[in-house]
CSV table of C-alpha atoms and ligand atoms in Angstrom, one decimal:
chain,number,residue,atom,x,y,z
A,344,MET,CA,112.5,76.1,72.3
A,345,ASN,CA,114.4,77.7,69.5
A,346,SER,CA,116.3,80.8,70.7
A,347,VAL,CA,116.9,83.7,68.5
A,348,SER,CA,118.2,86.1,71.1
A,349,ASN,CA,121.2,86.9,68.9
A,350,LEU,CA,119.4,87.1,65.8
A,351,SER,CA,120.1,90.2,63.6
A,352,LEU,CA,118.5,91.4,60.5
A,353,ALA,CA,121.3,89.8,58.5
A,354,ALA,CA,120.1,86.4,60.0
A,355,ASN,CA,116.6,87.4,59.0
A,356,SER,CA,117.8,87.7,55.4
A,357,SER,CA,117.8,83.7,55.3
A,358,VAL,CA,114.0,83.9,55.4
A,359,GLY,CA,113.7,86.9,53.2
A,360,ASP,CA,111.8,90.1,54.0
A,361,ILE,CA,108.8,89.5,56.0
A,362,ALA,CA,105.7,91.3,55.0
A,363,PHE,CA,102.8,92.1,57.4
A,364,ILE,CA,100.4,91.6,54.5
A,365,ASP,CA,101.9,90.5,51.2
A,366,LEU,CA,99.7,91.9,48.5
A,367,LYS,CA,102.4,91.8,45.8
A,368,ALA,CA,103.0,88.0,46.2
A,369,GLN,CA,99.2,87.6,45.7
A,370,GLN,CA,99.3,90.0,42.6
A,371,ARG,CA,102.0,88.0,40.9
A,372,ARG,CA,99.8,85.0,41.2
A,373,ILE,CA,96.5,86.6,39.8
A,374,ARG,CA,97.8,89.5,37.7
A,375,PRO,CA,96.9,88.1,34.2
A,376,ALA,CA,93.5,87.2,35.2
A,377,VAL,CA,93.0,90.5,37.0
A,378,GLU,CA,94.2,92.2,33.8
A,379,ARG,CA,91.7,90.3,31.6
A,380,ARG,CA,88.9,91.4,34.0
A,381,LEU,CA,90.0,95.1,34.0
A,382,GLN,CA,90.2,94.9,30.3
A,383,ALA,CA,86.7,93.6,30.1
A,384,VAL,CA,85.5,96.7,32.0
A,385,LEU,CA,87.5,99.0,29.8
A,386,ASP,CA,85.8,97.2,26.8
A,387,HIS,CA,82.3,97.4,28.1
A,388,GLY,CA,82.7,100.9,29.6
A,389,ARG,CA,80.0,100.4,32.3
A,390,TYR,CA,82.3,101.7,35.2
A,391,ILE,CA,79.2,101.9,37.4
A,392,ALA,CA,76.7,99.0,37.7
A,393,GLY,CA,78.6,97.0,35.2
A,394,PRO,CA,77.8,93.2,35.0
A,395,GLU,CA,80.7,92.5,37.3
A,396,ILE,CA,78.6,93.9,40.2
A,397,ALA,CA,75.7,91.5,39.8
A,398,GLU,CA,78.3,88.6,39.1
A,399,LEU,CA,80.3,89.5,42.4
A,400,GLU,CA,77.0,89.8,44.4
A,401,GLN,CA,75.8,86.5,43.4
A,402,LYS,CA,79.1,84.7,44.0
A,403,ILE,CA,79.4,86.3,47.4
A,404,ALA,CA,76.0,85.2,48.3
A,405,ASP,CA,76.7,81.7,47.0
A,406,PHE,CA,80.0,81.6,48.9
A,407,THR,CA,78.7,82.7,52.3
A,408,GLY,CA,75.2,81.0,52.2
A,409,ALA,CA,73.5,84.6,52.5
A,410,ALA,CA,70.3,85.0,50.7
A,411,ALA,CA,71.4,88.4,49.2
A,412,ALA,CA,74.4,90.4,48.9
A,413,VAL,CA,74.7,94.2,48.0
A,414,ALA,CA,78.0,95.4,46.8
A,415,CYS,CA,79.1,98.8,48.5
A,416,ALA,CA,81.6,101.5,48.0
A,417,SER,CA,83.3,100.5,51.4
A,418,GLY,CA,82.7,98.6,54.6
A,419,THR,CA,81.6,102.0,56.1
A,420,ALA,CA,78.9,102.3,53.4
A,421,ALA,CA,77.9,98.7,54.1
A,422,LEU,CA,77.5,99.6,57.8
A,423,ILE,CA,75.6,102.9,57.2
A,424,ILE,CA,72.9,101.5,54.6
A,425,PRO,CA,71.3,98.9,56.9
A,426,LEU,CA,71.2,101.2,59.9
A,427,LEU,CA,69.4,103.8,57.7
A,428,ALA,CA,67.0,101.0,56.3
A,429,SER,CA,66.3,100.0,59.9
A,430,GLY,CA,64.9,103.4,60.6
A,431,VAL,CA,67.0,104.0,63.8
A,432,GLY,CA,67.5,107.7,64.8
A,433,ALA,CA,67.5,110.0,67.8
A,434,GLY,CA,66.7,108.3,71.0
A,435,ASP,CA,67.8,104.9,69.8
A,436,ALA,CA,70.5,102.8,71.4
A,437,VAL,CA,72.9,100.7,69.5
A,438,PHE,CA,74.9,98.3,71.6
A,439,VAL,CA,78.4,98.1,70.2
A,440,PRO,CA,82.0,97.2,71.6
A,441,ALA,CA,84.4,100.2,72.0
A,442,PHE,CA,87.3,97.9,70.9
A,443,THR,CA,86.8,98.4,67.2
A,444,TYR,CA,87.6,100.6,64.2
A,445,ASN,CA,86.1,104.1,64.5
A,446,ALA,CA,84.0,103.4,61.5
A,447,THR,CA,81.7,101.3,63.6
A,448,ALA,CA,80.8,104.1,65.8
A,449,ASN,CA,80.8,106.7,63.1
A,450,ALA,CA,78.0,104.6,61.3
A,451,ILE,CA,76.0,104.6,64.2
A,452,LEU,CA,76.2,108.4,64.8
A,453,LEU,CA,75.7,109.1,61.1
A,454,SER,CA,72.4,107.3,61.3
A,455,GLY,CA,71.4,109.6,64.2
A,456,ALA,CA,71.4,106.8,66.8
A,457,THR,CA,73.4,106.6,70.0
A,458,PRO,CA,76.3,104.1,70.7
A,459,VAL,CA,76.2,102.4,73.9
A,460,PHE,CA,79.6,100.9,74.4
A,461,VAL,CA,79.7,97.3,75.7
A,462,ASP,CA,83.0,95.8,77.3
A,463,ILE,CA,84.6,92.9,75.5
A,464,ASP,CA,85.4,89.3,76.7
A,465,PRO,CA,89.1,89.3,77.7
A,466,GLN,CA,89.9,86.1,75.8
A,467,THR,CA,88.0,86.7,72.5
A,468,PHE,CA,88.3,90.5,72.4
A,469,ASN,CA,84.6,90.3,71.0
A,470,MET,CA,81.5,91.8,72.8
A,471,SER,CA,80.9,90.2,76.3
A,472,ALA,CA,77.4,89.0,76.6
A,473,ASP,CA,77.4,89.5,80.1
A,474,ASP,CA,78.2,93.1,79.9
A,475,LEU,CA,75.6,93.5,77.1
A,476,GLU,CA,72.9,92.2,79.4
A,477,ARG,CA,74.0,94.7,82.2
A,478,ARG,CA,74.0,97.6,79.7
A,479,ILE,CA,70.7,96.8,78.3
A,480,ASP,CA,69.2,96.8,81.7
A,481,LEU,CA,71.0,100.1,82.5
A,482,VAL,CA,69.5,101.7,79.3
A,483,LYS,CA,66.0,100.4,80.1
A,484,ALA,CA,66.3,101.5,83.8
A,485,GLU,CA,67.6,105.0,82.7
A,486,GLY,CA,64.7,105.3,80.2
A,487,LYS,CA,66.4,107.9,77.9
A,488,LEU,CA,67.2,105.7,75.1
A,489,LYS,CA,65.3,102.7,73.4
A,490,PRO,CA,67.3,99.5,72.8
A,491,ARG,CA,67.1,99.0,69.0
A,492,VAL,CA,70.3,97.6,67.5
A,493,LEU,CA,72.7,95.0,68.6
A,494,MET,CA,75.8,95.5,66.7
A,495,PRO,CA,78.8,93.0,67.6
A,496,VAL,CA,82.2,93.3,65.9
A,497,ASP,CA,84.0,90.1,64.7
A,498,LEU,CA,87.3,91.5,65.8
A,499,PHE,CA,90.4,90.3,63.9
A,500,GLY,CA,88.1,87.9,61.9
A,501,SER,CA,86.8,86.0,64.8
A,502,PRO,CA,83.1,85.5,64.7
A,503,ALA,CA,81.3,86.9,67.8
A,504,ASP,CA,79.1,84.3,69.7
A,505,TYR,CA,76.0,84.7,67.5
A,506,ARG,CA,74.3,81.9,69.3
A,507,VAL,CA,74.0,84.0,72.4
A,508,LEU,CA,73.7,87.3,70.7
A,509,SER,CA,70.8,86.2,68.6
A,510,ASP,CA,68.9,85.0,71.6
A,511,ILE,CA,69.4,88.4,73.3
A,512,ALA,CA,68.5,90.3,70.2
A,513,GLU,CA,65.3,88.2,69.7
A,514,ARG,CA,64.4,88.5,73.3
A,515,GLU,CA,64.9,92.3,73.3
A,516,ASN,CA,63.3,92.8,69.9
A,517,MET,CA,66.6,94.3,68.6
A,518,PHE,CA,68.0,94.3,65.1
A,519,LEU,CA,71.1,92.2,65.2
A,520,PHE,CA,73.5,93.7,62.7
A,521,ALA,CA,77.2,92.2,62.5
A,522,ASP,CA,80.2,94.4,61.7
A,523,GLY,CA,82.0,91.7,59.8
A,524,ALA,CA,84.3,94.2,58.3
A,525,GLN,CA,87.3,92.1,59.4
A,526,SER,CA,85.7,88.6,59.3
A,527,PHE,CA,84.8,87.7,55.6
A,528,GLY,CA,85.7,83.9,55.5
A,529,GLY,CA,84.9,83.4,59.2
A,530,ARG,CA,82.7,80.4,60.3
A,531,LEU,CA,80.7,79.6,63.3
A,532,ASP,CA,79.2,76.1,63.7
A,533,GLY,CA,80.0,75.5,60.0
A,534,ARG,CA,78.0,78.7,58.8
A,535,TRP,CA,80.0,81.5,57.1
A,536,VAL,CA,80.0,85.1,58.1
A,537,GLY,CA,77.2,86.6,56.2
A,538,ASP,CA,74.8,83.9,57.3
A,539,LEU,CA,75.2,84.3,61.0
A,540,ALA,CA,73.2,87.5,61.7
A,541,PRO,CA,70.2,88.9,59.7
A,542,ALA,CA,72.4,91.5,58.2
A,543,THR,CA,76.3,91.7,58.1
A,544,ALA,CA,78.7,94.4,56.8
A,545,VAL,CA,81.9,93.3,55.3
A,546,SER,CA,84.9,95.3,54.1
A,547,PHE,CA,87.1,94.7,51.0
A,548,PHE,CA,89.7,97.4,52.0
A,549,PRO,CA,92.8,96.2,50.3
A,550,GLY,CA,94.4,94.8,53.5
A,551,LYS,CA,91.5,92.6,54.5
A,552,ALA,CA,91.5,88.9,53.9
A,553,LEU,CA,89.4,89.6,50.8
A,554,GLY,CA,90.6,93.0,49.6
A,555,ALA,CA,90.0,95.0,46.5
A,556,TYR,CA,92.5,97.4,44.7
A,557,GLY,CA,90.7,100.4,46.4
A,558,ASP,CA,87.7,100.9,48.7
A,559,ALA,CA,84.8,98.3,48.6
A,560,GLY,CA,82.6,96.4,50.8
A,561,ALA,CA,79.2,94.5,50.8
A,562,ILE,CA,76.1,94.0,53.0
A,563,LEU,CA,74.9,90.3,53.3
A,564,SER,CA,71.4,89.4,54.3
A,565,ARG,CA,69.7,86.3,55.4
A,566,THR,CA,66.6,87.4,53.6
A,567,GLU,CA,66.0,88.5,50.1
A,568,ASN,CA,63.4,91.1,50.8
A,569,ILE,CA,65.7,93.7,52.2
A,570,LYS,CA,67.9,93.9,49.1
A,571,GLU,CA,65.8,96.4,47.1
A,572,CYS,CA,65.8,98.8,50.0
A,573,TRP,CA,69.6,98.5,50.5
A,574,GLU,CA,70.1,99.1,46.8
A,575,SER,CA,68.0,102.1,46.8
A,576,ILE,CA,69.9,103.7,49.7
A,577,ARG,CA,73.1,102.8,47.9
A,578,TRP,CA,71.8,104.8,45.0
A,579,HIS,CA,70.7,108.1,46.5
A,580,GLY,CA,67.5,106.7,47.8
A,581,THR,CA,66.1,106.3,44.3
A,582,CYS,CA,63.4,103.8,43.1
A,583,ALA,CA,64.3,101.0,40.7
A,584,ASP,CA,64.3,103.2,37.7
A,585,ARG,CA,66.7,105.6,39.5
A,586,LYS,CA,64.3,108.7,38.9
A,587,ASP,CA,62.5,109.6,42.0
A,588,SER,CA,64.0,109.7,45.4
A,589,VAL,CA,61.9,107.6,47.5
A,590,ARG,CA,63.9,107.7,50.7
A,591,VAL,CA,67.1,109.4,51.9
A,592,GLY,CA,70.3,107.8,50.6
A,593,PHE,CA,73.7,108.5,49.2
A,594,ASN,CA,76.3,107.2,46.7
A,595,GLY,CA,77.2,103.9,48.3
A,596,ARG,CA,78.0,102.0,45.2
A,597,MET,CA,80.9,99.8,44.4
A,598,ASP,CA,82.6,100.5,41.0
A,599,SER,CA,82.9,97.9,38.3
A,600,PHE,CA,86.8,97.9,38.4
A,601,GLN,CA,86.7,96.9,42.2
A,602,ALA,CA,84.1,94.1,41.6
A,603,ALA,CA,86.5,92.8,38.7
A,604,VAL,CA,89.4,92.6,41.0
A,605,LEU,CA,87.4,91.0,43.8
A,606,LEU,CA,86.0,88.2,41.3
A,607,GLU,CA,89.5,87.0,40.8
A,608,LYS,CA,90.5,87.2,44.3
A,609,LEU,CA,87.3,85.4,45.5
A,610,ALA,CA,88.3,82.6,43.1
A,611,ILE,CA,91.4,81.7,45.1
A,612,PHE,CA,90.0,82.9,48.5
A,613,GLU,CA,89.4,79.4,50.0
A,614,GLU,CA,92.8,78.2,49.1
A,615,GLU,CA,94.3,81.3,50.7
A,616,LEU,CA,92.1,80.8,53.8
A,617,ALA,CA,93.4,77.4,54.2
A,618,ALA,CA,97.0,78.7,54.1
A,619,ARG,CA,96.1,81.2,56.7
A,620,GLU,CA,94.7,78.6,58.8
A,621,ARG,CA,97.9,76.5,58.7
A,622,ILE,CA,99.9,79.6,59.8
A,623,ALA,CA,97.5,80.4,62.6
A,624,GLU,CA,97.8,76.8,63.8
A,625,VAL,CA,101.5,77.0,64.0
A,626,TYR,CA,101.3,80.6,65.7
A,627,GLY,CA,98.8,79.0,68.2
A,628,ALA,CA,100.7,76.0,69.0
A,629,ARG,CA,104.0,77.8,69.5
A,630,LEU,CA,102.9,81.2,71.0
A,631,SER,CA,100.2,80.1,73.5
A,632,ARG,CA,103.3,79.1,75.6
A,633,VAL,CA,104.7,82.7,75.8
A,634,ALA,CA,101.7,85.1,75.0
A,635,ARG,CA,98.0,85.1,75.0
A,636,PRO,CA,96.6,84.7,71.5
A,637,GLN,CA,93.0,85.8,70.7
A,638,GLN,CA,90.7,82.7,71.7
A,639,HIS,CA,87.6,82.1,69.6
A,640,ALA,CA,84.0,81.2,70.5
A,641,ARG,CA,83.3,77.6,70.7
A,642,GLY,CA,82.8,76.3,67.0
A,643,ALA,CA,84.2,79.5,65.5
A,644,ARG,CA,87.0,79.4,62.8
A,645,PRO,CA,88.2,82.9,62.0
A,646,GLY,CA,88.8,84.4,58.5
A,647,TRP,CA,92.4,85.0,59.7
A,648,GLY,CA,92.6,88.4,58.4
A,649,TYR,CA,94.9,89.0,61.5
A,650,TYR,CA,96.7,87.2,64.1
A,651,SER,CA,96.6,89.1,67.3
A,652,LEU,CA,97.8,88.4,70.8
A,653,CYS,CA,98.4,89.9,74.1
A,654,VAL,CA,101.8,90.4,75.8
A,655,TYR,CA,103.0,92.3,78.9
A,656,ASN,CA,105.3,95.1,78.3
A,657,ARG,CA,104.1,95.3,74.6
A,658,GLU,CA,106.2,98.2,73.4
A,659,ARG,CA,109.5,96.4,74.4
A,660,VAL,CA,108.4,93.3,72.8
A,661,LEU,CA,107.5,95.1,69.7
A,662,ALA,CA,110.8,97.0,69.6
A,663,ARG,CA,112.7,93.6,69.7
A,664,LEU,CA,110.5,92.2,67.0
A,665,LYS,CA,111.2,95.1,64.7
A,666,ALA,CA,115.0,94.7,65.5
A,667,MET,CA,114.6,91.1,64.3
A,668,GLY,CA,112.8,92.1,61.1
A,669,VAL,CA,109.3,91.1,62.1
A,670,PRO,CA,106.7,93.7,61.3
A,671,THR,CA,103.8,94.2,63.8
A,672,ALA,CA,100.7,96.5,64.1
A,673,VAL,CA,98.6,97.5,66.9
A,674,TYR,CA,94.9,97.4,66.6
A,675,TYR,CA,93.7,99.4,68.7
A,676,THR,CA,95.8,101.5,71.2
A,677,THR,CA,92.9,103.7,72.0
A,678,PRO,CA,89.3,102.2,72.6
A,679,LEU,CA,86.7,104.4,71.0
A,680,HIS,CA,85.1,105.6,74.5
A,681,LYS,CA,88.7,107.2,74.9
A,682,MET,CA,88.7,109.1,71.6
A,683,PRO,CA,87.6,112.8,71.5
A,684,ALA,CA,84.8,112.1,68.8
A,685,PHE,CA,83.1,109.5,71.1
A,686,ALA,CA,84.2,110.3,74.6
A,687,GLU,CA,80.6,111.7,75.5
A,688,TYR,CA,79.4,108.1,75.1
A,689,ALA,CA,82.0,106.8,77.5
A,690,PRO,CA,80.2,104.6,80.2
A,691,GLU,CA,80.8,105.6,83.8
A,692,GLY,CA,83.5,103.3,85.2
A,693,GLY,CA,85.0,102.8,81.7
A,694,LEU,CA,85.3,99.4,80.2
A,695,PRO,CA,88.0,97.6,82.1
A,696,ALA,CA,88.6,94.5,79.9
A,697,THR,CA,88.7,96.7,76.7
A,698,GLU,CA,91.1,99.2,78.3
A,699,LYS,CA,93.4,96.3,79.5
A,700,VAL,CA,93.5,94.5,76.2
A,701,ALA,CA,94.2,97.8,74.3
A,702,GLN,CA,97.4,97.9,76.4
A,703,GLU,CA,98.7,94.5,75.6
A,704,ILE,CA,97.4,93.7,72.1
A,705,PHE,CA,99.4,93.5,68.8
A,706,SER,CA,99.1,91.7,65.6
A,707,LEU,CA,101.8,89.6,63.8
A,708,PRO,CA,102.2,89.2,60.0
A,709,MET,CA,99.4,87.2,58.6
A,710,HIS,CA,99.0,86.4,55.0
A,711,PRO,CA,98.8,83.2,52.9
A,712,TYR,CA,102.2,83.7,51.3
A,713,LEU,CA,104.2,83.5,54.5
A,714,THR,CA,106.5,80.4,54.1
A,715,PRO,CA,106.9,77.8,56.7
A,716,ALA,CA,110.5,79.2,57.4
A,717,GLN,CA,109.1,82.7,57.9
A,718,THR,CA,106.3,81.4,60.3
A,719,ASP,CA,108.9,79.7,62.2
A,720,TYR,CA,111.1,82.6,62.3
A,721,ILE,CA,108.4,84.8,63.5
A,722,CYS,CA,107.6,82.4,66.3
A,723,ASP,CA,111.3,82.2,67.4
A,724,ALA,CA,111.4,85.9,67.4
A,725,VAL,CA,108.4,86.3,69.5
A,726,GLU,CA,109.6,83.7,72.0
A,727,SER,CA,112.9,85.5,72.1
A,728,ALA,CA,111.4,88.9,72.5
A,729,VAL,CA,109.0,87.8,75.3
A,730,ALA,CA,111.7,85.9,77.1
A,731,ALA,CA,114.0,89.0,77.1
A,732,ASN,CA,111.1,90.7,79.0
A,733,GLY,CA,112.2,88.6,81.9
B,277,LIG,C1,85.6,96.8,62.4
B,277,LIG,C2,85.7,97.6,61.2
B,277,LIG,N1,84.5,98.3,60.9
B,277,LIG,C3,84.3,99.0,59.7
B,277,LIG,C4,85.4,99.2,58.8
B,277,LIG,C5,85.3,100.2,57.7
B,277,LIG,O1,85.6,99.5,56.5
B,277,LIG,P1,86.2,100.4,55.1
B,277,LIG,O2,87.4,100.8,55.6
B,277,LIG,O3,86.1,99.4,54.1
B,277,LIG,O4,85.2,101.4,55.0
B,277,LIG,C6,86.6,98.6,59.2
B,277,LIG,C7,87.8,98.8,58.4
B,277,LIG,O5,89.0,98.7,58.6
B,277,LIG,C8,86.7,97.8,60.3
B,277,LIG,O6,87.9,97.2,60.7
């Protein structure tokens, strides 16, 4: 095992600055192509609903194997639209993990439904099917809410176990709607995120594995027939000629500039994904000895937007990593049921696995432009920082 216990920032300079996510390196690679795309938008002037939107939707559907894709203003819009389309509202239960970004629960509450928080599996950090079964039974026994939607989150890009979740959703007659905001590019049993659940929301926030230069997202469907309804909600609930409102909607559209950027990023996405995968393999091989990296469902290959692991004495480890020039981030220190906005939905007895992982989790730099030397340096640094924990 390499030891870097005496490494300083000066030593770090031999591997250069390590970025948590390096959007600049990516931009250097694609800038001329992006500029041509943006120029085309300036030339045709259709800033909303330009031809880039339909082109991106088709390419995303082709890439993922989804039957339809609807480009949205953000991952959040992509979460709200299918919930509105499903007709959920007061008295409806949406089963969701509390170990996620607040947008997941916000979307449920904005739709008028009630989040029922489910604990996570302590290894995959994704929704625990066992706890889900328990909470469905509890909701039914209590009789106040009707189980309507099952909303797993593919945390850190790792697809939830849709084999098991699909069976439960089918048995309980619930709509299975994946929050894949973090998992574009993930796969399960050879099928891409977007083709794993009847509906999937993805985010193209700039820091995501596929990121725009602003806010953007998309909804993916396994069937064609819901597309028109989602498009209508995305455009203030209007009918196809955009005149009459036929349902409640809002402005959930992606703009043409973001689609233009995403088209160029999608063109290099698979190559970038392979680079992320190589880095994750090195991290996994080296760091499983000293920490607990996220595990994945059988047959799952994450989109590797993040690389996350658990350690004891996290704050001390992170302080040492910082001193060694390794940037880190913590998603999430506070699970949703502990946040003021969602505390009234906290389950009795809490969510033990969620609460434990929230104390130990952190994420390492993960982007396709990390060099092998930087990846090794980061592994050396984690080994050394954990060893110093005693
Ligand atoms: C799990 C999850 N859901 C939803 C969202 C919301 O996506 P956006 O920021 O594109 O609205 C995010 C964004 O970070 C997320 O991580």
